[in-house]
Coordinates of C-alpha atoms and ligand atoms in Angstrom, one line a residue:
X8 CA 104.3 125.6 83.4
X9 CA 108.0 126.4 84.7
X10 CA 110.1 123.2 84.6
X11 CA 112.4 123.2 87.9
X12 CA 115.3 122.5 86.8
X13 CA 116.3 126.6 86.5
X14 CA 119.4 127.7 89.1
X15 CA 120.3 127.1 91.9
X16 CA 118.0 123.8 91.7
X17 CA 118.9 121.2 94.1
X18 CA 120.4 117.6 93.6
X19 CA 117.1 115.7 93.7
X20 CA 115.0 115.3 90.4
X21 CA 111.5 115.0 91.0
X22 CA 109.7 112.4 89.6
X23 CA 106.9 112.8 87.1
X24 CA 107.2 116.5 87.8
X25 CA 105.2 117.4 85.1
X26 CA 102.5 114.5 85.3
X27 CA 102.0 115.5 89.0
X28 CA 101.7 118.9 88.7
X29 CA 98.9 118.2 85.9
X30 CA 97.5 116.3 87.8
X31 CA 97.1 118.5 91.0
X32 CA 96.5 121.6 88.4
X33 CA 97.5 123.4 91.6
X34 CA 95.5 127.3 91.4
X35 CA 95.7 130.0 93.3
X36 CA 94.0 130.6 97.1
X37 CA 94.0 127.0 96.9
X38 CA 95.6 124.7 99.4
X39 CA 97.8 121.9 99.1
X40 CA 99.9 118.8 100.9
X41 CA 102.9 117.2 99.9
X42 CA 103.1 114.0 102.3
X43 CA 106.7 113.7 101.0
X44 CA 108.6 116.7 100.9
X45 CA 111.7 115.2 100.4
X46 CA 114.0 117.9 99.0
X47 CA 110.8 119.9 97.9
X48 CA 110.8 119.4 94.0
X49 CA 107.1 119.1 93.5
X50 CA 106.2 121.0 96.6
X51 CA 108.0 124.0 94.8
X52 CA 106.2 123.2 91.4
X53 CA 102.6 123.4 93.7
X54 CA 103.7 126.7 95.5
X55 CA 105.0 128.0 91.7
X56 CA 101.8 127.2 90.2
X57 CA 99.6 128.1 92.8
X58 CA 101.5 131.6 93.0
X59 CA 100.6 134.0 94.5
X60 CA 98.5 133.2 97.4
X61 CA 98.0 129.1 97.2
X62 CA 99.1 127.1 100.4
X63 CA 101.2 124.1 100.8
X64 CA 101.4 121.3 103.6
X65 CA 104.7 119.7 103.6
X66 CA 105.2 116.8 105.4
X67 CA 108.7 114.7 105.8
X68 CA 109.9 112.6 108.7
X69 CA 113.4 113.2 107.8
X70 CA 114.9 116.3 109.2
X71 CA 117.7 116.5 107.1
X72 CA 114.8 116.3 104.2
X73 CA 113.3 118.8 105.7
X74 CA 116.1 121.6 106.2
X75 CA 116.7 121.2 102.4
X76 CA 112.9 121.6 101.5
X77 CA 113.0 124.5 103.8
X78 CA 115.9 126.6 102.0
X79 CA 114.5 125.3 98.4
X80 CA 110.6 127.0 98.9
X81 CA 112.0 129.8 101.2
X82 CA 111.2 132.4 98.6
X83 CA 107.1 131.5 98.8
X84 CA 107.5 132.4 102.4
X85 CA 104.5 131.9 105.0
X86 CA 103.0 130.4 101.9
X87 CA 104.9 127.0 102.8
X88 CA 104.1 125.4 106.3
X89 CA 106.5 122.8 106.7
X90 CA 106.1 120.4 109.7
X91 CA 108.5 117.2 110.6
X92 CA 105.8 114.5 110.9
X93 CA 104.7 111.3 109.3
X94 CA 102.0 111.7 106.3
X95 CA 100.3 109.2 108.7
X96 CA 99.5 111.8 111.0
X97 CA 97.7 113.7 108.2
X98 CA 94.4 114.3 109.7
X99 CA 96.0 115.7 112.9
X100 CA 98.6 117.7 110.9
X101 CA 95.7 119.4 109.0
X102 CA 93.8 120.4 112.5
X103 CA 97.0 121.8 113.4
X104 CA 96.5 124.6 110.9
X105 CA 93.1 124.7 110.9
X106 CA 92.5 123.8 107.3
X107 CA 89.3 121.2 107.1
X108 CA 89.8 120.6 103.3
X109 CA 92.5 120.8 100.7
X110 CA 93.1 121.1 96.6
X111 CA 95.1 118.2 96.4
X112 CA 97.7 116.2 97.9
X113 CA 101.2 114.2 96.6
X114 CA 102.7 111.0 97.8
X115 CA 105.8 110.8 96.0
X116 CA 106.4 107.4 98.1
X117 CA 110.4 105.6 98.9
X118 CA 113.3 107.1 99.3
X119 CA 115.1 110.6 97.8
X120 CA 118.2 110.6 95.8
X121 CA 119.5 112.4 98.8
X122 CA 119.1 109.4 100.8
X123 CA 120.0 106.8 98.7
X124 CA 123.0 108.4 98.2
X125 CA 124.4 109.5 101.7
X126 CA 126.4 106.6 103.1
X127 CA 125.6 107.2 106.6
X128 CA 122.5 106.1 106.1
X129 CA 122.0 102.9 105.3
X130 CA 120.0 102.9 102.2
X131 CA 122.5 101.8 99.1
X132 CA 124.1 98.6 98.3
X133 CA 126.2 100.6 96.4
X134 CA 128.1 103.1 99.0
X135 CA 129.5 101.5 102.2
X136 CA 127.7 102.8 106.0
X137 CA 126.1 101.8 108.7
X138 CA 122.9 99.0 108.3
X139 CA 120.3 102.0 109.2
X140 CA 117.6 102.9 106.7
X141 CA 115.6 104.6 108.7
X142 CA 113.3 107.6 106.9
X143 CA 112.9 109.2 110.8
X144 CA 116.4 108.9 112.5
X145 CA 114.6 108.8 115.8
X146 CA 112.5 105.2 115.3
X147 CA 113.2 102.6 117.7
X148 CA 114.4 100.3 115.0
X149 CA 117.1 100.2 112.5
X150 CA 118.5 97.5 109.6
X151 CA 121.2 96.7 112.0
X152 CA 118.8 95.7 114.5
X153 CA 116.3 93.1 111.9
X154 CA 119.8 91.4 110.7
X155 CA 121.4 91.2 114.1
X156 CA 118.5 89.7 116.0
X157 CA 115.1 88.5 114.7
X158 CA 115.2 84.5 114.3
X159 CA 115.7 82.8 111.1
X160 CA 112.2 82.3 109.8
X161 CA 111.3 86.2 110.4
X162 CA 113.8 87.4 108.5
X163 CA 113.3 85.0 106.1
X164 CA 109.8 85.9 106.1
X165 CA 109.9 89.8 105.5
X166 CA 112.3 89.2 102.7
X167 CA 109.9 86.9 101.0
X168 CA 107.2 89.4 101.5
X169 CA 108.3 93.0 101.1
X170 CA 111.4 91.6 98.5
X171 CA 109.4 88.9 97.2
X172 CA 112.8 87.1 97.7
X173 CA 112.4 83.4 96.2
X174 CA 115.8 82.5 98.0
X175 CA 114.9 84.2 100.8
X176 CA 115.5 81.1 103.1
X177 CA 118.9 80.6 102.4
X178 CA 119.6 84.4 102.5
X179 CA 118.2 84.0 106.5
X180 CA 120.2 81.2 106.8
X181 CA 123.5 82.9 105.9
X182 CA 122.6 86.0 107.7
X183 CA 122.3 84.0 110.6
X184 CA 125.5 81.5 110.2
X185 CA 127.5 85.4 109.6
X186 CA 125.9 87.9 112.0
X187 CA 126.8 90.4 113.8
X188 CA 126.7 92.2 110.5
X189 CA 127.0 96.0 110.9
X190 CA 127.7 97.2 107.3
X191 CA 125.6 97.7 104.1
X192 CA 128.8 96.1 101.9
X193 CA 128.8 92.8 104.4
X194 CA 125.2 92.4 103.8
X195 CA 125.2 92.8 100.2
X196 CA 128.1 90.7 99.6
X197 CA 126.6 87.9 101.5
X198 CA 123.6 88.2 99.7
X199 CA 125.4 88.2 96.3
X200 CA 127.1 85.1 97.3
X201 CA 124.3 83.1 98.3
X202 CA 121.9 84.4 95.1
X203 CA 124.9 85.3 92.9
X204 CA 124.8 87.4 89.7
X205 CA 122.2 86.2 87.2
X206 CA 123.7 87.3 83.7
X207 CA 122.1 89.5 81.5
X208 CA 120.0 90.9 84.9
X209 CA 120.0 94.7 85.7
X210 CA 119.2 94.3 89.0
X211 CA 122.1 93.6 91.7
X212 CA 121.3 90.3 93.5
X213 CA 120.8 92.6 97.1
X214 CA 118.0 94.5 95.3
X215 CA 115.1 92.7 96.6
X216 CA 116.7 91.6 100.1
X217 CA 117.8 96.4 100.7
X218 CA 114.0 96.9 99.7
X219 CA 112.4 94.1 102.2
X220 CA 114.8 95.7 105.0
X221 CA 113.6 99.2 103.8
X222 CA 109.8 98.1 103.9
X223 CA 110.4 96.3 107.7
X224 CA 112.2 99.0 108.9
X225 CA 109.8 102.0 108.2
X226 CA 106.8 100.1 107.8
X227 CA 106.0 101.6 104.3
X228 CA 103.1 99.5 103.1
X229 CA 101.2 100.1 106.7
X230 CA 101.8 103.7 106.6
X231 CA 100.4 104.0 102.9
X232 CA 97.0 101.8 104.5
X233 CA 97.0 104.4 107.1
X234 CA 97.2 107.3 105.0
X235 CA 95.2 107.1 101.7
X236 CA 92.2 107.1 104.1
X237 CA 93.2 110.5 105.5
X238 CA 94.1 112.0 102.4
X239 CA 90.2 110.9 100.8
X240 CA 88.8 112.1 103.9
X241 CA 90.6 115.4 103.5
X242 CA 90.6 116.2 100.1
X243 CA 87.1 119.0 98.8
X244 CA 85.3 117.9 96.0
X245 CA 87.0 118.3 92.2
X246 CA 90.2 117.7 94.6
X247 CA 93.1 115.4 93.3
X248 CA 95.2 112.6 95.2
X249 CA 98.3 111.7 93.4
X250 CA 100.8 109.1 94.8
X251 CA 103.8 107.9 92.8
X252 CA 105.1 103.8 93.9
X253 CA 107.9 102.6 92.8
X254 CA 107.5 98.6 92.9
X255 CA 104.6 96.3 92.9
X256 CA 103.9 95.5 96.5
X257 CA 103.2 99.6 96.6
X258 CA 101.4 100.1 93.5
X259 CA 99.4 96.8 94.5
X260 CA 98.2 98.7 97.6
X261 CA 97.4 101.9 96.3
X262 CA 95.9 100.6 93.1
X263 CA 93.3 98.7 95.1
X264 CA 92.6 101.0 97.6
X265 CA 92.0 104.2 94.9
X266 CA 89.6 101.1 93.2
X267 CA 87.8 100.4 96.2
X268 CA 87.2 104.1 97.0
X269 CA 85.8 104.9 93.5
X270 CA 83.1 102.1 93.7
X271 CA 80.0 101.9 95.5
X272 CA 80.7 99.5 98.5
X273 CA 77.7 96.5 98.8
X274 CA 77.3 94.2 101.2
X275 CA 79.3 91.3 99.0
X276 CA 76.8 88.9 99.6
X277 CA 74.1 90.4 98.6
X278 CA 75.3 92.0 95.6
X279 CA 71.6 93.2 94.5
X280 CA 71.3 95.0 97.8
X281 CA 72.0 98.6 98.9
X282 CA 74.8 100.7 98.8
X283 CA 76.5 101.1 101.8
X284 CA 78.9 103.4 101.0
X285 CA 79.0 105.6 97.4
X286 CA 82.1 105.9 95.7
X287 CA 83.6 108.5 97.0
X288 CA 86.1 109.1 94.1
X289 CA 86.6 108.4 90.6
X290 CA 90.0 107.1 88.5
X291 CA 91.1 110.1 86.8
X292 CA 92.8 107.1 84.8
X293 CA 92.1 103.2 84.3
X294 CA 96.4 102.9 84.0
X295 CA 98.8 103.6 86.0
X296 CA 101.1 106.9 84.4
X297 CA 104.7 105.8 83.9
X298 CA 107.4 108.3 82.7
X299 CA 108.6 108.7 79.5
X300 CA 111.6 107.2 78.0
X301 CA 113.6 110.5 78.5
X302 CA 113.0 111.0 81.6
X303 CA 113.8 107.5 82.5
X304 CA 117.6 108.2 80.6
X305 CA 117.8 111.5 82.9
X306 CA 116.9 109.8 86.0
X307 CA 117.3 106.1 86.3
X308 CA 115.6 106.3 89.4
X309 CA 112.2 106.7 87.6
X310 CA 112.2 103.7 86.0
X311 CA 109.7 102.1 88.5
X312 CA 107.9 105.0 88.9
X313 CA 104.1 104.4 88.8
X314 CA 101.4 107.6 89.0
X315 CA 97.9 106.9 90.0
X316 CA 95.5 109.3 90.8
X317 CA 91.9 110.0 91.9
X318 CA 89.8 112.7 92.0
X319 CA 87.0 113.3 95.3
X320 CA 83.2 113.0 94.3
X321 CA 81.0 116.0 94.6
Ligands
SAM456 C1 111.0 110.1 97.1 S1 111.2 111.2 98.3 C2 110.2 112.6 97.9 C3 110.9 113.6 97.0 C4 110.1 114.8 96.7 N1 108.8 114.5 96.0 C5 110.8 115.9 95.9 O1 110.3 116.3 94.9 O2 111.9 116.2 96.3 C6 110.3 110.5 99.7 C7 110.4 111.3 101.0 O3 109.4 110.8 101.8 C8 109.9 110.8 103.1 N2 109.0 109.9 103.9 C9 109.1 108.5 103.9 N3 108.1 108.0 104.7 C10 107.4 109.1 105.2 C11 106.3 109.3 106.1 N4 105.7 108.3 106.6 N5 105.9 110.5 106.3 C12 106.5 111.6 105.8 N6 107.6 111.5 104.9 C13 108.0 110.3 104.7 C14 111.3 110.4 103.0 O4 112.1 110.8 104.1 C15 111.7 111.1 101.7 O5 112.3 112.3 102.0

């Protein structure tokens, strides 16, 4: 297996690069789907793997994701459809090309290294820009917009449930006492003064209140619902879906839905009766794959990283 880290290799390290691509044990005249292209790290692993004839969906709603997938798996050609569209849109992306069935399909799920770390958008407490944090520059709705105008108690609300924020009440409050707030520094030093630095934590106090704002704004956790279906629906027998999460509410999502999907569904109140539906796949494992110390050192950004994967039923 050819590691991609060789020249020319762009900024972005894949995550679980090698646990994904044994996972999708991509072969030739096979076809594939990466529902997150990103900058195309494990996309160009699949197309590498799969060489010389395998295909590969890639998906991103970014365009600027997409321009630097596109130069990264130029050399495999026609090989690589790459389309700007939502994984959501799955099913229809796959009519598109005709293909009923594929190999195996990626969720590498959050945002890229390229993202976090372009000001402009919105995504770091780190770097200074604009409240944005939108994955598709195009949607209606933008950071800015959730800070600057939903009521107390719904913003208080989202960052209780997608930062599982125990202060968010007072972190609503303040926002609301401060706005207009137009700047990823204002918001994060507001938050840091209501929540202040806990010692001995790793996690900057904005953490939780950046990731609720992230989930609201793109919808994340619906789009995940509204996908895994899809990708079961799509995948050919023997075929693989592997999706990497990188906090709870994510892996809470996609670890029940890849559990409900590899058990026979029964009416529940009449456990003895039936099956209604057969389990359509099966855990390729009980725990979730988390990557190794090393990589963790290399890429700090891993250290959430959660892998699970399932496998379609004859
Ligand atoms: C963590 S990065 C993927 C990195 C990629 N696996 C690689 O190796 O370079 C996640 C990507 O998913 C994209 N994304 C987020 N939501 C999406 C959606 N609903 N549909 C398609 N792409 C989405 C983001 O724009 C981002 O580029």
């Amino acid at each position: 297996m050819t590691a991609p880290e060789g020249e020319g290799y762009l900024p972005h390290h894949p995550v679980l690069y090698h646990q994904i691509i044994h996972a999708i044990r991509p072969q030739r005249e096979r076809k594939y789907v990466d529902g997150t292209l990103g900058a195309g790290g494990h996309a160009w692993g699949i197309l590498k793997e799969s060489s010389p004839d395998g295909l590969l969906l890639g998906l991103d709603v970014d365009p600027h994701a997409l321009a630097l997938a596109r130069e990264r798996l130029a050399e495999f050609g026609e090989r690589a459809r790459l389309v700007l569209a939502s994984h959501t849109t799955l099913e229809q992306q796959l009519a598109n090309l005709g293909w009923s069935l594929v190999d195996g399909i990626v969720l590498d799920l959050g945002a890229s290294s390229m993202q976090f770390d372009t000001p402009d958008r919105g995504f770091s407490f780190l770097r200074d820009g604009p409240l944005d944090m939108r994955f598709d520059p195009t949607s209606p709705l933008t950071a800015a917009d959730i800070i600057n105008t939903w009521d107390e108690r719904s913003l208080a609300d989202i960052l209780f449930k997608y930062g599982e924020e125990r202060r968010s009440r007072q972190i609503a409050r303040k926002i609301c006492q401060s706005r207009p707030l137009h700047t990823t520094f204002q918001l994060a030093e507001l938050v840091e003064k209501v929540v202040g630095r806990s010692p001995g934590s790793r996690l900057h106090p904005a953490t939780r209140t950046f990731q609720a704002l992230r989930i609201a704004v793109n919808q994340e956790l619906a789009a995940i619902e509204k996908t895994i279906p899809q990708a079961v629906k799509a995948l050919a027998p023997g075929g693989r879906l592997a999706v990497i999460s990188f906090h709870s509410l994510e892996d809470r999502i996609v670890k029940h839905m890849f559990r409900s999907y590899s058990q026979d569904l029964r009416d529940e109140n009449h456990p003895m009766a039936p099956v209604l539906r057969p389990a359509l796949t099966r855990l390729v494992q009980r725990k979730p794959i988390l990557p190794a110390e090393e990589e963790v050192q290399q890429n700090p950004r891993a250290r959430s990283a959660k892998l699970r994967v399932i496998e379609k039923l004859p």
